[in-house]
Amino acid sequence: MENSFNYAEWKKRILALRQRHTRREDLEFCELVECVDRINDIDIIRTLLETFTPKCETSVQQTVVRILGSFDILLYYQAYLEALPRFVFENSGWDIELGSYPERSPTGVEIGLIAKMVNNLPLEIKNMYLNVLKNDDFYSDHSWSESLIRAIEG
């Protein structure tokens, strides 16, 4: 991470703003999200994923989705797969919405690496992600999901 960036303070403030009530809080939240653009660190990705709650404002969270697309695709999937059980438990729809890297489809090599990552997970989490990939809406919107399903299921 950059020397001038204080991760602990940033995390404390951004997580305090998960439940925003004013436009000023929305703006402060977006500024905090923007300040981590291109700081390629899994802890930042994990923290950004923590900001997705069942009651969060979708339009403001689009800033988070855009910034998530600036991180390494494999770090993104690692953090997403760690957060997946919470998303499923909360039944918020974020499991489906965030099941794909925000900026682009994975390459063939990346699909293989993501499949390896998924296959090293506990069976319950692996099945959660397979359910995301096989979700009708997700599957129809992401043509690469069929290749990833095949790679995971062998």
Coordinates of C-alpha atoms in Angstrom, one line a residue:
M1 CA 0.0 0.0 0.0
E2 CA 1.0 3.6 -0.5
N3 CA 3.0 5.2 2.4
S4 CA 0.6 8.1 3.0
F5 CA -2.4 5.8 3.1
N6 CA -3.6 4.8 6.6
Y7 CA -5.5 1.5 6.1
A8 CA -6.7 1.2 9.6
E9 CA -8.2 4.7 9.7
W10 CA -9.7 4.3 6.2
K11 CA -11.3 1.0 7.1
K12 CA -12.7 2.4 10.4
R13 CA -14.3 5.4 8.6
I14 CA -15.6 3.5 5.5
L15 CA -17.2 0.8 7.6
A16 CA -18.8 3.4 9.8
L17 CA -20.5 4.8 6.7
R18 CA -22.0 1.4 5.6
Q19 CA -25.3 2.8 6.9
R20 CA -25.5 6.2 5.4
H21 CA -28.4 8.6 6.1
T22 CA -27.5 11.9 4.4
R23 CA -26.2 13.1 1.1
R24 CA -23.0 14.3 2.8
E25 CA -22.4 10.8 4.1
D26 CA -22.9 9.4 0.6
L27 CA -20.3 11.9 -0.7
E28 CA -17.8 11.1 2.0
F29 CA -18.3 7.4 1.4
C30 CA -17.6 7.8 -2.3
E31 CA -14.5 9.9 -1.6
L32 CA -13.2 7.1 0.6
V33 CA -13.9 4.6 -2.1
E34 CA -12.2 6.7 -4.7
C35 CA -9.0 7.1 -2.7
V36 CA -8.2 3.4 -2.9
D37 CA -8.4 3.2 -6.7
R38 CA -5.5 1.1 -8.0
I39 CA -4.1 0.3 -4.5
N40 CA -3.9 -3.4 -5.3
D41 CA -4.3 -5.0 -1.9
I42 CA -6.6 -7.8 -0.8
D43 CA -7.5 -6.2 2.5
I44 CA -8.9 -3.2 0.7
I45 CA -10.9 -5.4 -1.5
R46 CA -12.2 -7.3 1.5
T47 CA -13.2 -4.1 3.2
L48 CA -14.9 -2.8 0.1
L49 CA -16.9 -6.0 -0.1
E50 CA -17.9 -5.5 3.6
T51 CA -19.7 -2.3 2.5
F52 CA -22.3 -4.3 0.6
T53 CA -25.2 -4.9 3.0
P54 CA -28.8 -5.8 2.4
K55 CA -29.9 -2.2 2.9
C56 CA -27.1 -0.3 1.2
E57 CA -28.0 2.2 -1.5
T58 CA -27.4 0.5 -4.9
S59 CA -26.6 3.7 -6.8
V60 CA -23.8 4.7 -4.3
Q61 CA -22.5 1.1 -4.3
Q62 CA -21.9 1.4 -8.0
T63 CA -18.9 3.5 -7.1
V64 CA -17.5 0.6 -5.2
V65 CA -18.2 -1.8 -8.1
R66 CA -16.3 0.5 -10.4
I67 CA -13.3 0.7 -8.1
L68 CA -13.4 -3.1 -7.5
G69 CA -12.8 -3.4 -11.3
S70 CA -9.4 -1.7 -10.9
F71 CA -8.0 -4.5 -8.7
D72 CA -6.2 -7.7 -9.8
I73 CA -8.9 -10.1 -11.0
L74 CA -7.6 -13.0 -9.0
L75 CA -7.4 -11.0 -5.8
Y76 CA -11.0 -9.9 -6.5
Y77 CA -12.2 -13.5 -6.8
Q78 CA -10.3 -14.5 -3.7
A79 CA -12.0 -11.8 -1.6
Y80 CA -15.4 -12.3 -3.2
L81 CA -15.3 -16.1 -2.5
E82 CA -14.4 -15.3 1.2
A83 CA -17.4 -12.9 1.4
L84 CA -19.8 -15.2 -0.5
P85 CA -21.2 -17.1 2.5
R86 CA -22.2 -13.8 4.1
F87 CA -23.8 -12.6 0.9
V88 CA -25.8 -15.9 0.6
F89 CA -26.8 -15.8 4.2
E90 CA -28.0 -12.2 4.0
N91 CA -30.0 -13.1 0.9
S92 CA -29.3 -9.6 -0.5
G93 CA -28.6 -10.5 -4.1
W94 CA -25.0 -9.3 -3.8
D95 CA -23.8 -12.9 -4.3
I96 CA -25.2 -12.8 -7.9
E97 CA -24.4 -9.1 -8.5
L98 CA -20.8 -9.4 -7.5
G99 CA -20.2 -12.9 -8.8
S100 CA -18.3 -11.6 -11.8
Y101 CA -15.3 -9.3 -12.0
P102 CA -16.7 -5.8 -12.6
E103 CA -14.7 -4.6 -15.6
R104 CA -14.2 -7.6 -17.9
S105 CA -14.6 -11.3 -18.4
P106 CA -11.9 -13.6 -17.2
T107 CA -9.5 -15.0 -19.8
G108 CA -9.1 -18.7 -20.4
V109 CA -6.0 -18.8 -18.1
E110 CA -7.8 -16.8 -15.4
I111 CA -10.8 -19.2 -15.7
G112 CA -8.4 -22.1 -14.9
L113 CA -6.9 -20.2 -12.0
I114 CA -10.4 -19.2 -10.6
A115 CA -11.5 -22.9 -10.9
K116 CA -8.5 -24.0 -9.0
M117 CA -9.2 -21.5 -6.3
V118 CA -12.9 -22.6 -6.1
N119 CA -11.9 -26.3 -6.0
N120 CA -9.7 -25.6 -3.0
L121 CA -12.6 -24.2 -1.0
P122 CA -14.8 -26.1 1.4
L123 CA -17.5 -28.0 -0.5
E124 CA -20.3 -25.8 0.9
I125 CA -18.7 -22.6 -0.5
K126 CA -17.8 -24.2 -3.8
N127 CA -21.5 -25.2 -4.2
M128 CA -22.5 -21.6 -3.3
Y129 CA -20.4 -20.3 -6.2
L130 CA -21.6 -23.0 -8.6
N131 CA -25.2 -21.8 -7.7
V132 CA -24.2 -18.3 -8.6
L133 CA -22.7 -19.4 -11.9
K134 CA -25.8 -21.5 -12.7
N135 CA -28.3 -18.8 -11.7
D136 CA -30.4 -18.1 -14.9
D137 CA -29.8 -14.4 -14.9
F138 CA -26.1 -14.7 -14.2
Y139 CA -25.6 -17.5 -16.7
S140 CA -27.3 -15.6 -19.5
D141 CA -25.4 -12.4 -18.8
H142 CA -21.9 -14.0 -18.6
S143 CA -21.1 -16.3 -21.5
W144 CA -17.8 -17.4 -19.8
S145 CA -19.7 -18.9 -16.9
E146 CA -20.2 -22.2 -18.8
S147 CA -16.4 -22.6 -19.2
L148 CA -15.9 -21.9 -15.5
I149 CA -18.6 -24.4 -14.5
R150 CA -16.9 -27.0 -16.7
A151 CA -13.5 -26.2 -15.2
I152 CA -14.8 -26.4 -11.7
E153 CA -16.8 -29.6 -12.2
G154 CA -14.1 -31.2 -14.2

